Amino acid sequence: NIRMVPLAVVAQAYGYSVTWNGANKTITLTKGDQTQILSIGKNMYGKDEREFAPEIGKDQRTYVPISYFEVVLHGCYVVDDATITFSK
């Protein structure tokens, strides 16, 4: 059971700017000299291959597996019942 979470909200809380390119369905995250490019439907997250690809939810937000924030962005999170708390 993979938890998918909204990318932009959490990435912005970590200090990343988020840019959507609708023509090629990519999201670019930028923070200082760090850049990550994700593609909807492709499970490559930069140089890391993950089990699940980013997807667009019914609310038109991009969702990624929660592990993305730990593995790729090196953030921390705690899951407690229905609440997820992220920290830097």
JSON list of N, CA and C in Angstrom, two decimals:
[
{"chain": "A", "resi": 1, "resn": "ASN", "atom": "N", "xyz": [0.84, -1.18, 0.00]},
{"chain": "A", "resi": 1, "resn": "ASN", "atom": "CA", "xyz": [0.00, 0.00, 0.00]},
{"chain": "A", "resi": 1, "resn": "ASN", "atom": "C", "xyz": [0.88, 1.25, 0.00]},
{"chain": "A", "resi": 2, "resn": "ILE", "atom": "N", "xyz": [0.98, 1.90, -1.12]},
{"chain": "A", "resi": 2, "resn": "ILE", "atom": "CA", "xyz": [1.83, 3.08, -1.28]},
{"chain": "A", "resi": 2, "resn": "ILE", "atom": "C", "xyz": [1.00, 4.34, -1.04]},
{"chain": "A", "resi": 3, "resn": "ARG", "atom": "N", "xyz": [1.49, 5.19, -0.17]},
{"chain": "A", "resi": 3, "resn": "ARG", "atom": "CA", "xyz": [0.85, 6.48, 0.09]},
{"chain": "A", "resi": 3, "resn": "ARG", "atom": "C", "xyz": [1.35, 7.49, -0.93]},
{"chain": "A", "resi": 4, "resn": "MET", "atom": "N", "xyz": [0.40, 8.08, -1.65]},
{"chain": "A", "resi": 4, "resn": "MET", "atom": "CA", "xyz": [0.73, 9.14, -2.60]},
{"chain": "A", "resi": 4, "resn": "MET", "atom": "C", "xyz": [0.35, 10.47, -1.96]},
{"chain": "A", "resi": 5, "resn": "VAL", "atom": "N", "xyz": [1.24, 11.45, -2.05]},
{"chain": "A", "resi": 5, "resn": "VAL", "atom": "CA", "xyz": [1.00, 12.76, -1.43]},
{"chain": "A", "resi": 5, "resn": "VAL", "atom": "C", "xyz": [1.20, 13.86, -2.48]},
{"chain": "A", "resi": 6, "resn": "PRO", "atom": "N", "xyz": [0.54, 15.02, -2.27]},
{"chain": "A", "resi": 6, "resn": "PRO", "atom": "CA", "xyz": [0.67, 16.11, -3.24]},
{"chain": "A", "resi": 6, "resn": "PRO", "atom": "C", "xyz": [2.09, 16.68, -3.26]},
{"chain": "A", "resi": 7, "resn": "LEU", "atom": "N", "xyz": [2.68, 16.70, -4.42]},
{"chain": "A", "resi": 7, "resn": "LEU", "atom": "CA", "xyz": [4.07, 17.11, -4.58]},
{"chain": "A", "resi": 7, "resn": "LEU", "atom": "C", "xyz": [4.31, 18.58, -4.26]},
{"chain": "A", "resi": 8, "resn": "ALA", "atom": "N", "xyz": [3.56, 19.47, -4.87]},
{"chain": "A", "resi": 8, "resn": "ALA", "atom": "CA", "xyz": [3.85, 20.90, -4.77]},
{"chain": "A", "resi": 8, "resn": "ALA", "atom": "C", "xyz": [3.79, 21.41, -3.33]},
{"chain": "A", "resi": 9, "resn": "VAL", "atom": "N", "xyz": [2.76, 21.02, -2.61]},
{"chain": "A", "resi": 9, "resn": "VAL", "atom": "CA", "xyz": [2.57, 21.52, -1.24]},
{"chain": "A", "resi": 9, "resn": "VAL", "atom": "C", "xyz": [3.78, 21.16, -0.37]},
{"chain": "A", "resi": 10, "resn": "VAL", "atom": "N", "xyz": [4.21, 19.93, -0.43]},
{"chain": "A", "resi": 10, "resn": "VAL", "atom": "CA", "xyz": [5.31, 19.48, 0.43]},
{"chain": "A", "resi": 10, "resn": "VAL", "atom": "C", "xyz": [6.64, 20.03, -0.09]},
{"chain": "A", "resi": 11, "resn": "ALA", "atom": "N", "xyz": [6.86, 20.00, -1.39]},
{"chain": "A", "resi": 11, "resn": "ALA", "atom": "CA", "xyz": [8.12, 20.51, -1.95]},
{"chain": "A", "resi": 11, "resn": "ALA", "atom": "C", "xyz": [8.29, 21.99, -1.63]},
{"chain": "A", "resi": 12, "resn": "GLN", "atom": "N", "xyz": [7.22, 22.76, -1.71]},
{"chain": "A", "resi": 12, "resn": "GLN", "atom": "CA", "xyz": [7.30, 24.19, -1.39]},
{"chain": "A", "resi": 12, "resn": "GLN", "atom": "C", "xyz": [7.61, 24.39, 0.10]},
{"chain": "A", "resi": 13, "resn": "ALA", "atom": "N", "xyz": [7.06, 23.52, 0.95]},
{"chain": "A", "resi": 13, "resn": "ALA", "atom": "CA", "xyz": [7.37, 23.61, 2.38]},
{"chain": "A", "resi": 13, "resn": "ALA", "atom": "C", "xyz": [8.85, 23.32, 2.64]},
{"chain": "A", "resi": 14, "resn": "TYR", "atom": "N", "xyz": [9.47, 22.50, 1.79]},
{"chain": "A", "resi": 14, "resn": "TYR", "atom": "CA", "xyz": [10.91, 22.22, 1.89]},
{"chain": "A", "resi": 14, "resn": "TYR", "atom": "C", "xyz": [11.75, 23.32, 1.23]},
{"chain": "A", "resi": 15, "resn": "GLY", "atom": "N", "xyz": [11.10, 24.35, 0.67]},
{"chain": "A", "resi": 15, "resn": "GLY", "atom": "CA", "xyz": [11.83, 25.47, 0.09]},
{"chain": "A", "resi": 15, "resn": "GLY", "atom": "C", "xyz": [12.07, 25.38, -1.40]},
{"chain": "A", "resi": 16, "resn": "TYR", "atom": "N", "xyz": [11.44, 24.44, -2.09]},
{"chain": "A", "resi": 16, "resn": "TYR", "atom": "CA", "xyz": [11.60, 24.30, -3.53]},
{"chain": "A", "resi": 16, "resn": "TYR", "atom": "C", "xyz": [10.57, 25.15, -4.26]},
{"chain": "A", "resi": 17, "resn": "SER", "atom": "N", "xyz": [10.97, 25.72, -5.39]},
{"chain": "A", "resi": 17, "resn": "SER", "atom": "CA", "xyz": [9.99, 26.32, -6.29]},
{"chain": "A", "resi": 17, "resn": "SER", "atom": "C", "xyz": [9.53, 25.20, -7.22]},
{"chain": "A", "resi": 18, "resn": "VAL", "atom": "N", "xyz": [8.28, 25.27, -7.61]},
{"chain": "A", "resi": 18, "resn": "VAL", "atom": "CA", "xyz": [7.67, 24.20, -8.41]},
{"chain": "A", "resi": 18, "resn": "VAL", "atom": "C", "xyz": [7.14, 24.80, -9.70]},
{"chain": "A", "resi": 19, "resn": "THR", "atom": "N", "xyz": [7.58, 24.23, -10.84]},
{"chain": "A", "resi": 19, "resn": "THR", "atom": "CA", "xyz": [7.14, 24.72, -12.15]},
{"chain": "A", "resi": 19, "resn": "THR", "atom": "C", "xyz": [6.54, 23.57, -12.94]},
{"chain": "A", "resi": 20, "resn": "TRP", "atom": "N", "xyz": [5.35, 23.79, -13.46]},
{"chain": "A", "resi": 20, "resn": "TRP", "atom": "CA", "xyz": [4.65, 22.78, -14.27]},
{"chain": "A", "resi": 20, "resn": "TRP", "atom": "C", "xyz": [4.80, 23.13, -15.74]},
{"chain": "A", "resi": 21, "resn": "ASN", "atom": "N", "xyz": [5.15, 22.13, -16.56]},
{"chain": "A", "resi": 21, "resn": "ASN", "atom": "CA", "xyz": [5.20, 22.29, -18.01]},
{"chain": "A", "resi": 21, "resn": "ASN", "atom": "C", "xyz": [4.13, 21.37, -18.59]},
{"chain": "A", "resi": 22, "resn": "GLY", "atom": "N", "xyz": [3.01, 21.95, -18.95]},
{"chain": "A", "resi": 22, "resn": "GLY", "atom": "CA", "xyz": [1.88, 21.17, -19.45]},
{"chain": "A", "resi": 22, "resn": "GLY", "atom": "C", "xyz": [2.13, 20.52, -20.80]},
{"chain": "A", "resi": 23, "resn": "ALA", "atom": "N", "xyz": [2.98, 21.12, -21.62]},
{"chain": "A", "resi": 23, "resn": "ALA", "atom": "CA", "xyz": [3.25, 20.58, -22.95]},
{"chain": "A", "resi": 23, "resn": "ALA", "atom": "C", "xyz": [3.90, 19.20, -22.89]},
{"chain": "A", "resi": 24, "resn": "ASN", "atom": "N", "xyz": [4.85, 19.03, -21.96]},
{"chain": "A", "resi": 24, "resn": "ASN", "atom": "CA", "xyz": [5.51, 17.72, -21.87]},
{"chain": "A", "resi": 24, "resn": "ASN", "atom": "C", "xyz": [5.22, 17.01, -20.55]},
{"chain": "A", "resi": 25, "resn": "LYS", "atom": "N", "xyz": [4.28, 17.55, -19.77]},
{"chain": "A", "resi": 25, "resn": "LYS", "atom": "CA", "xyz": [3.83, 16.95, -18.51]},
{"chain": "A", "resi": 25, "resn": "LYS", "atom": "C", "xyz": [4.98, 16.66, -17.55]},
{"chain": "A", "resi": 26, "resn": "THR", "atom": "N", "xyz": [5.80, 17.70, -17.33]},
{"chain": "A", "resi": 26, "resn": "THR", "atom": "CA", "xyz": [6.90, 17.58, -16.38]},
{"chain": "A", "resi": 26, "resn": "THR", "atom": "C", "xyz": [6.75, 18.62, -15.28]},
{"chain": "A", "resi": 27, "resn": "ILE", "atom": "N", "xyz": [7.33, 18.31, -14.15]},
{"chain": "A", "resi": 27, "resn": "ILE", "atom": "CA", "xyz": [7.38, 19.20, -13.01]},
{"chain": "A", "resi": 27, "resn": "ILE", "atom": "C", "xyz": [8.85, 19.42, -12.69]},
{"chain": "A", "resi": 28, "resn": "THR", "atom": "N", "xyz": [9.26, 20.67, -12.54]},
{"chain": "A", "resi": 28, "resn": "THR", "atom": "CA", "xyz": [10.63, 20.98, -12.18]},
{"chain": "A", "resi": 28, "resn": "THR", "atom": "C", "xyz": [10.64, 21.57, -10.79]},
{"chain": "A", "resi": 29, "resn": "LEU", "atom": "N", "xyz": [11.44, 20.97, -9.92]},
{"chain": "A", "resi": 29, "resn": "LEU", "atom": "CA", "xyz": [11.64, 21.47, -8.56]},
{"chain": "A", "resi": 29, "resn": "LEU", "atom": "C", "xyz": [13.02, 22.12, -8.53]},
{"chain": "A", "resi": 30, "resn": "THR", "atom": "N", "xyz": [13.10, 23.34, -7.99]},
{"chain": "A", "resi": 30, "resn": "THR", "atom": "CA", "xyz": [14.37, 24.05, -7.93]},
{"chain": "A", "resi": 30, "resn": "THR", "atom": "C", "xyz": [14.56, 24.64, -6.54]},
{"chain": "A", "resi": 31, "resn": "LYS", "atom": "N", "xyz": [15.77, 24.44, -6.01]},
{"chain": "A", "resi": 31, "resn": "LYS", "atom": "CA", "xyz": [16.15, 25.04, -4.73]},
{"chain": "A", "resi": 31, "resn": "LYS", "atom": "C", "xyz": [17.65, 25.29, -4.80]},
{"chain": "A", "resi": 32, "resn": "GLY", "atom": "N", "xyz": [18.02, 26.57, -4.89]},
{"chain": "A", "resi": 32, "resn": "GLY", "atom": "CA", "xyz": [19.44, 26.89, -5.05]},
{"chain": "A", "resi": 32, "resn": "GLY", "atom": "C", "xyz": [19.97, 26.26, -6.32]},
{"chain": "A", "resi": 33, "resn": "ASP", "atom": "N", "xyz": [21.04, 25.47, -6.19]},
{"chain": "A", "resi": 33, "resn": "ASP", "atom": "CA", "xyz": [21.62, 24.82, -7.37]},
{"chain": "A", "resi": 33, "resn": "ASP", "atom": "C", "xyz": [21.07, 23.40, -7.58]},
{"chain": "A", "resi": 34, "resn": "GLN", "atom": "N", "xyz": [20.06, 23.01, -6.80]},
{"chain": "A", "resi": 34, "resn": "GLN", "atom": "CA", "xyz": [19.45, 21.69, -6.93]},
{"chain": "A", "resi": 34, "resn": "GLN", "atom": "C", "xyz": [18.25, 21.77, -7.87]},
{"chain": "A", "resi": 35, "resn": "THR", "atom": "N", "xyz": [18.17, 20.84, -8.80]},
{"chain": "A", "resi": 35, "resn": "THR", "atom": "CA", "xyz": [17.03, 20.76, -9.70]},
{"chain": "A", "resi": 35, "resn": "THR", "atom": "C", "xyz": [16.61, 19.30, -9.84]},
{"chain": "A", "resi": 36, "resn": "GLN", "atom": "N", "xyz": [15.33, 19.07, -9.73]},
{"chain": "A", "resi": 36, "resn": "GLN", "atom": "CA", "xyz": [14.75, 17.74, -9.95]},
{"chain": "A", "resi": 36, "resn": "GLN", "atom": "C", "xyz": [13.67, 17.89, -11.01]},
{"chain": "A", "resi": 37, "resn": "ILE", "atom": "N", "xyz": [13.66, 17.00, -12.00]},
{"chain": "A", "resi": 37, "resn": "ILE", "atom": "CA", "xyz": [12.61, 17.02, -13.02]},
{"chain": "A", "resi": 37, "resn": "ILE", "atom": "C", "xyz": [11.88, 15.69, -12.96]},
{"chain": "A", "resi": 38, "resn": "LEU", "atom": "N", "xyz": [10.57, 15.77, -12.83]},
{"chain": "A", "resi": 38, "resn": "LEU", "atom": "CA", "xyz": [9.73, 14.58, -12.77]},
{"chain": "A", "resi": 38, "resn": "LEU", "atom": "C", "xyz": [8.77, 14.61, -13.94]},
{"chain": "A", "resi": 39, "resn": "SER", "atom": "N", "xyz": [8.44, 13.45, -14.47]},
{"chain": "A", "resi": 39, "resn": "SER", "atom": "CA", "xyz": [7.51, 13.34, -15.59]},
{"chain": "A", "resi": 39, "resn": "SER", "atom": "C", "xyz": [6.31, 12.51, -15.17]},
{"chain": "A", "resi": 40, "resn": "ILE", "atom": "N", "xyz": [5.13, 13.01, -15.48]},
{"chain": "A", "resi": 40, "resn": "ILE", "atom": "CA", "xyz": [3.92, 12.27, -15.18]},
{"chain": "A", "resi": 40, "resn": "ILE", "atom": "C", "xyz": [3.95, 10.93, -15.91]},
{"chain": "A", "resi": 41, "resn": "GLY", "atom": "N", "xyz": [3.68, 9.86, -15.17]},
{"chain": "A", "resi": 41, "resn": "GLY", "atom": "CA", "xyz": [3.63, 8.52, -15.76]},
{"chain": "A", "resi": 41, "resn": "GLY", "atom": "C", "xyz": [4.97, 7.82, -15.90]},
{"chain": "A", "resi": 42, "resn": "LYS", "atom": "N", "xyz": [6.07, 8.48, -15.54]},
{"chain": "A", "resi": 42, "resn": "LYS", "atom": "CA", "xyz": [7.40, 7.86, -15.63]},
{"chain": "A", "resi": 42, "resn": "LYS", "atom": "C", "xyz": [7.98, 7.71, -14.24]},
{"chain": "A", "resi": 43, "resn": "ASN", "atom": "N", "xyz": [8.48, 6.54, -13.92]},
{"chain": "A", "resi": 43, "resn": "ASN", "atom": "CA", "xyz": [8.94, 6.28, -12.55]},
{"chain": "A", "resi": 43, "resn": "ASN", "atom": "C", "xyz": [10.40, 6.62, -12.31]},
{"chain": "A", "resi": 44, "resn": "MET", "atom": "N", "xyz": [10.97, 7.48, -13.14]},
{"chain": "A", "resi": 44, "resn": "MET", "atom": "CA", "xyz": [12.33, 7.97, -12.89]},
{"chain": "A", "resi": 44, "resn": "MET", "atom": "C", "xyz": [12.23, 9.32, -12.20]},
{"chain": "A", "resi": 45, "resn": "TYR", "atom": "N", "xyz": [12.86, 9.43, -11.03]},
{"chain": "A", "resi": 45, "resn": "TYR", "atom": "CA", "xyz": [12.86, 10.66, -10.25]},
{"chain": "A", "resi": 45, "resn": "TYR", "atom": "C", "xyz": [14.30, 11.15, -10.24]},
{"chain": "A", "resi": 46, "resn": "GLY", "atom": "N", "xyz": [14.64, 11.96, -11.22]},
{"chain": "A", "resi": 46, "resn": "GLY", "atom": "CA", "xyz": [16.05, 12.33, -11.38]},
{"chain": "A", "resi": 46, "resn": "GLY", "atom": "C", "xyz": [16.80, 11.08, -11.80]},
{"chain": "A", "resi": 47, "resn": "LYS", "atom": "N", "xyz": [17.76, 10.65, -11.01]},
{"chain": "A", "resi": 47, "resn": "LYS", "atom": "CA", "xyz": [18.53, 9.44, -11.31]},
{"chain": "A", "resi": 47, "resn": "LYS", "atom": "C", "xyz": [17.99, 8.22, -10.59]},
{"chain": "A", "resi": 48, "resn": "ASP", "atom": "N", "xyz": [16.95, 8.42, -9.77]},
{"chain": "A", "resi": 48, "resn": "ASP", "atom": "CA", "xyz": [16.39, 7.33, -8.97]},
{"chain": "A", "resi": 48, "resn": "ASP", "atom": "C", "xyz": [15.15, 6.75, -9.62]},
{"chain": "A", "resi": 49, "resn": "GLU", "atom": "N", "xyz": [15.12, 5.43, -9.73]},
{"chain": "A", "resi": 49, "resn": "GLU", "atom": "CA", "xyz": [13.92, 4.76, -10.22]},
{"chain": "A", "resi": 49, "resn": "GLU", "atom": "C", "xyz": [13.10, 4.32, -9.02]},
{"chain": "A", "resi": 50, "resn": "ARG", "atom": "N", "xyz": [11.82, 4.65, -9.02]},
{"chain": "A", "resi": 50, "resn": "ARG", "atom": "CA", "xyz": [10.92, 4.30, -7.94]},
{"chain": "A", "resi": 50, "resn": "ARG", "atom": "C", "xyz": [9.86, 3.34, -8.46]},
{"chain": "A", "resi": 51, "resn": "GLU", "atom": "N", "xyz": [9.18, 2.71, -7.54]},
{"chain": "A", "resi": 51, "resn": "GLU", "atom": "CA", "xyz": [8.16, 1.73, -7.90]},
{"chain": "A", "resi": 51, "resn": "GLU", "atom": "C", "xyz": [6.95, 2.36, -8.58]},
{"chain": "A", "resi": 52, "resn": "PHE", "atom": "N", "xyz": [6.60, 3.60, -8.18]},
{"chain": "A", "resi": 52, "resn": "PHE", "atom": "CA", "xyz": [5.41, 4.25, -8.71]},
{"chain": "A", "resi": 52, "resn": "PHE", "atom": "C", "xyz": [5.77, 5.59, -9.34]},
{"chain": "A", "resi": 53, "resn": "ALA", "atom": "N", "xyz": [5.11, 5.90, -10.44]},
{"chain": "A", "resi": 53, "resn": "ALA", "atom": "CA", "xyz": [5.34, 7.15, -11.17]},
{"chain": "A", "resi": 53, "resn": "ALA", "atom": "C", "xyz": [4.48, 8.27, -10.61]},
{"chain": "A", "resi": 54, "resn": "PRO", "atom": "N", "xyz": [4.90, 9.52, -10.80]},
{"chain": "A", "resi": 54, "resn": "PRO", "atom": "CA", "xyz": [4.04, 10.65, -10.43]},
{"chain": "A", "resi": 54, "resn": "PRO", "atom": "C", "xyz": [2.74, 10.56, -11.23]},
{"chain": "A", "resi": 55, "resn": "GLU", "atom": "N", "xyz": [1.64, 10.98, -10.61]},
{"chain": "A", "resi": 55, "resn": "GLU", "atom": "CA", "xyz": [0.36, 10.93, -11.30]},
{"chain": "A", "resi": 55, "resn": "GLU", "atom": "C", "xyz": [-0.43, 12.19, -10.97]},
{"chain": "A", "resi": 56, "resn": "ILE", "atom": "N", "xyz": [-1.39, 12.49, -11.83]},
{"chain": "A", "resi": 56, "resn": "ILE", "atom": "CA", "xyz": [-2.27, 13.63, -11.61]},
{"chain": "A", "resi": 56, "resn": "ILE", "atom": "C", "xyz": [-3.55, 13.11, -11.00]},
{"chain": "A", "resi": 57, "resn": "GLY", "atom": "N", "xyz": [-3.91, 13.68, -9.84]},
{"chain": "A", "resi": 57, "resn": "GLY", "atom": "CA", "xyz": [-5.11, 13.27, -9.14]},
{"chain": "A", "resi": 57, "resn": "GLY", "atom": "C", "xyz": [-6.36, 13.93, -9.70]},
{"chain": "A", "resi": 58, "resn": "LYS", "atom": "N", "xyz": [-7.51, 13.55, -9.17]},
{"chain": "A", "resi": 58, "resn": "LYS", "atom": "CA", "xyz": [-8.79, 14.13, -9.60]},
{"chain": "A", "resi": 58, "resn": "LYS", "atom": "C", "xyz": [-8.84, 15.63, -9.35]},
{"chain": "A", "resi": 59, "resn": "ASP", "atom": "N", "xyz": [-8.06, 16.11, -8.38]},
{"chain": "A", "resi": 59, "resn": "ASP", "atom": "CA", "xyz": [-8.02, 17.53, -8.06]},
{"chain": "A", "resi": 59, "resn": "ASP", "atom": "C", "xyz": [-7.00, 18.30, -8.91]},
{"chain": "A", "resi": 60, "resn": "GLN", "atom": "N", "xyz": [-6.44, 17.62, -9.93]},
{"chain": "A", "resi": 60, "resn": "GLN", "atom": "CA", "xyz": [-5.46, 18.19, -10.86]},
{"chain": "A", "resi": 60, "resn": "GLN", "atom": "C", "xyz": [-4.12, 18.51, -10.21]},
{"chain": "A", "resi": 61, "resn": "ARG", "atom": "N", "xyz": [-3.85, 17.94, -9.04]},
{"chain": "A", "resi": 61, "resn": "ARG", "atom": "CA", "xyz": [-2.54, 18.08, -8.39]},
{"chain": "A", "resi": 61, "resn": "ARG", "atom": "C", "xyz": [-1.68, 16.88, -8.76]},
{"chain": "A", "resi": 62, "resn": "THR", "atom": "N", "xyz": [-0.38, 17.08, -8.74]},
{"chain": "A", "resi": 62, "resn": "THR", "atom": "CA", "xyz": [0.55, 15.98, -8.99]},
{"chain": "A", "resi": 62, "resn": "THR", "atom": "C", "xyz": [0.84, 15.28, -7.67]},
{"chain": "A", "resi": 63, "resn": "TYR", "atom": "N", "xyz": [0.76, 13.96, -7.69]},
{"chain": "A", "resi": 63, "resn": "TYR", "atom": "CA", "xyz": [1.03, 13.14, -6.51]},
{"chain": "A", "resi": 63, "resn": "TYR", "atom": "C", "xyz": [2.23, 12.25, -6.75]},
{"chain": "A", "resi": 64, "resn": "VAL", "atom": "N", "xyz": [3.04, 12.08, -5.71]},
{"chain": "A", "resi": 64, "resn": "VAL", "atom": "CA", "xyz": [4.20, 11.19, -5.76]},
{"chain": "A", "resi": 64, "resn": "VAL", "atom": "C", "xyz": [4.17, 10.29, -4.53]},
{"chain": "A", "resi": 65, "resn": "PRO", "atom": "N", "xyz": [4.89, 9.15, -4.59]},
{"chain": "A", "resi": 65, "resn": "PRO", "atom": "CA", "xyz": [4.98, 8.30, -3.40]},
{"chain": "A", "resi": 65, "resn": "PRO", "atom": "C", "xyz": [5.63, 9.07, -2.26]},
{"chain": "A", "resi": 66, "resn": "ILE", "atom": "N", "xyz": [5.16, 8.87, -1.05]},
{"chain": "A", "resi": 66, "resn": "ILE", "atom": "CA", "xyz": [5.69, 9.59, 0.10]},
{"chain": "A", "resi": 66, "resn": "ILE", "atom": "C", "xyz": [7.19, 9.38, 0.26]},
{"chain": "A", "resi": 67, "resn": "SER", "atom": "N", "xyz": [7.69, 8.23, -0.15]},
{"chain": "A", "resi": 67, "resn": "SER", "atom": "CA", "xyz": [9.12, 7.94, -0.03]},
{"chain": "A", "resi": 67, "resn": "SER", "atom": "C", "xyz": [9.98, 8.89, -0.86]},
{"chain": "A", "resi": 68, "resn": "TYR", "atom": "N", "xyz": [9.40, 9.55, -1.87]},
{"chain": "A", "resi": 68, "resn": "TYR", "atom": "CA", "xyz": [10.14, 10.49, -2.70]},
{"chain": "A", "resi": 68, "resn": "TYR", "atom": "C", "xyz": [10.81, 11.57, -1.84]},
{"chain": "A", "resi": 69, "resn": "PHE", "atom": "N", "xyz": [10.09, 12.06, -0.84]},
{"chain": "A", "resi": 69, "resn": "PHE", "atom": "CA", "xyz": [10.61, 13.15, -0.01]},
{"chain": "A", "resi": 69, "resn": "PHE", "atom": "C", "xyz": [11.78, 12.72, 0.85]},
{"chain": "A", "resi": 70, "resn": "GLU", "atom": "N", "xyz": [11.79, 11.47, 1.25]},
{"chain": "A", "resi": 70, "resn": "GLU", "atom": "CA", "xyz": [12.90, 10.95, 2.06]},
{"chain": "A", "resi": 70, "resn": "GLU", "atom": "C", "xyz": [14.08, 10.57, 1.18]},
{"chain": "A", "resi": 71, "resn": "VAL", "atom": "N", "xyz": [13.82, 9.80, 0.14]},
{"chain": "A", "resi": 71, "resn": "VAL", "atom": "CA", "xyz": [14.89, 9.24, -0.68]},
{"chain": "A", "resi": 71, "resn": "VAL", "atom": "C", "xyz": [15.53, 10.27, -1.60]},
{"chain": "A", "resi": 72, "resn": "VAL", "atom": "N", "xyz": [14.72, 11.09, -2.25]},
{"chain": "A", "resi": 72, "resn": "VAL", "atom": "CA", "xyz": [15.25, 12.02, -3.24]},
{"chain": "A", "resi": 72, "resn": "VAL", "atom": "C", "xyz": [15.53, 13.40, -2.65]},
{"chain": "A", "resi": 73, "resn": "LEU", "atom": "N", "xyz": [14.61, 13.94, -1.86]},
{"chain": "A", "resi": 73, "resn": "LEU", "atom": "CA", "xyz": [14.79, 15.29, -1.31]},
{"chain": "A", "resi": 73, "resn": "LEU", "atom": "C", "xyz": [15.42, 15.28, 0.08]},
{"chain": "A", "resi": 74, "resn": "HIS", "atom": "N", "xyz": [15.66, 14.10, 0.62]},
{"chain": "A", "resi": 74, "resn": "HIS", "atom": "CA", "xyz": [16.32, 13.92, 1.92]},
{"chain": "A", "resi": 74, "resn": "HIS", "atom": "C", "xyz": [15.59, 14.62, 3.06]},
{"chain": "A", "resi": 75, "resn": "GLY", "atom": "N", "xyz": [14.28, 14.57, 3.02]},
{"chain": "A", "resi": 75, "resn": "GLY", "atom": "CA", "xyz": [13.46, 15.11, 4.10]},
{"chain": "A", "resi": 75, "resn": "GLY", "atom": "C", "xyz": [13.02, 13.98, 5.02]},
{"chain": "A", "resi": 76, "resn": "CYS", "atom": "N", "xyz": [12.30, 14.33, 6.06]},
{"chain": "A", "resi": 76, "resn": "CYS", "atom": "CA", "xyz": [11.80, 13.35, 7.02]},
{"chain": "A", "resi": 76, "resn": "CYS", "atom": "C", "xyz": [10.30, 13.50, 7.14]},
{"chain": "A", "resi": 77, "resn": "TYR", "atom": "N", "xyz": [9.64, 12.39, 7.48]},
{"chain": "A", "resi": 77, "resn": "TYR", "atom": "CA", "xyz": [8.21, 12.45, 7.72]},
{"chain": "A", "resi": 77, "resn": "TYR", "atom": "C", "xyz": [7.83, 11.38, 8.74]},
{"chain": "A", "resi": 78, "resn": "VAL", "atom": "N", "xyz": [6.71, 11.63, 9.41]},
{"chain": "A", "resi": 78, "resn": "VAL", "atom": "CA", "xyz": [6.16, 10.67, 10.37]},
{"chain": "A", "resi": 78, "resn": "VAL", "atom": "C", "xyz": [4.70, 10.47, 10.01]},
{"chain": "A", "resi": 79, "resn": "VAL", "atom": "N", "xyz": [4.28, 9.21, 9.93]},
{"chain": "A", "resi": 79, "resn": "VAL", "atom": "CA", "xyz": [2.89, 8.88, 9.64]},
{"chain": "A", "resi": 79, "resn": "VAL", "atom": "C", "xyz": [2.24, 8.41, 10.93]},
{"chain": "A", "resi": 80, "resn": "ASP", "atom": "N", "xyz": [1.16, 9.08, 11.32]},
{"chain": "A", "resi": 80, "resn": "ASP", "atom": "CA", "xyz": [0.42, 8.74, 12.53]},
{"chain": "A", "resi": 80, "resn": "ASP", "atom": "C", "xyz": [-1.05, 8.67, 12.17]},
{"chain": "A", "resi": 81, "resn": "ASP", "atom": "N", "xyz": [-1.59, 7.47, 12.03]},
{"chain": "A", "resi": 81, "resn": "ASP", "atom": "CA", "xyz": [-2.96, 7.26, 11.58]},
{"chain": "A", "resi": 81, "resn": "ASP", "atom": "C", "xyz": [-3.17, 7.97, 10.25]},
{"chain": "A", "resi": 82, "resn": "ALA", "atom": "N", "xyz": [-4.04, 8.98, 10.20]},
{"chain": "A", "resi": 82, "resn": "ALA", "atom": "CA", "xyz": [-4.34, 9.67, 8.94]},
{"chain": "A", "resi": 82, "resn": "ALA", "atom": "C", "xyz": [-3.54, 10.95, 8.77]},
{"chain": "A", "resi": 83, "resn": "THR", "atom": "N", "xyz": [-2.59, 11.23, 9.69]},
{"chain": "A", "resi": 83, "resn": "THR", "atom": "CA", "xyz": [-1.82, 12.46, 9.64]},
{"chain": "A", "resi": 83, "resn": "THR", "atom": "C", "xyz": [-0.38, 12.17, 9.22]},
{"chain": "A", "resi": 84, "resn": "ILE", "atom": "N", "xyz": [0.12, 13.00, 8.32]},
{"chain": "A", "resi": 84, "resn": "ILE", "atom": "CA", "xyz": [1.52, 12.92, 7.90]},
{"chain": "A", "resi": 84, "resn": "ILE", "atom": "C", "xyz": [2.19, 14.23, 8.30]},
{"chain": "A", "resi": 85, "resn": "THR", "atom": "N", "xyz": [3.28, 14.14, 9.03]},
{"chain": "A", "resi": 85, "resn": "THR", "atom": "CA", "xyz": [4.02, 15.33, 9.43]},
{"chain": "A", "resi": 85, "resn": "THR", "atom": "C", "xyz": [5.39, 15.29, 8.77]},
{"chain": "A", "resi": 86, "resn": "PHE", "atom": "N", "xyz": [5.70, 16.35, 8.00]},
{"chain": "A", "resi": 86, "resn": "PHE", "atom": "CA", "xyz": [6.97, 16.45, 7.31]},
{"chain": "A", "resi": 86, "resn": "PHE", "atom": "C", "xyz": [7.89, 17.39, 8.07]},
{"chain": "A", "resi": 87, "resn": "SER", "atom": "N", "xyz": [9.19, 17.08, 8.04]},
{"chain": "A", "resi": 87, "resn": "SER", "atom": "CA", "xyz": [10.19, 17.98, 8.63]},
{"chain": "A", "resi": 87, "resn": "SER", "atom": "C", "xyz": [11.41, 17.99, 7.74]},
{"chain": "A", "resi": 88, "resn": "LYS", "atom": "N", "xyz": [12.22, 19.00, 7.89]},
{"chain": "A", "resi": 88, "resn": "LYS", "atom": "CA", "xyz": [13.41, 19.15, 7.04]},
{"chain": "A", "resi": 88, "resn": "LYS", "atom": "C", "xyz": [14.60, 18.48, 7.66]}
]
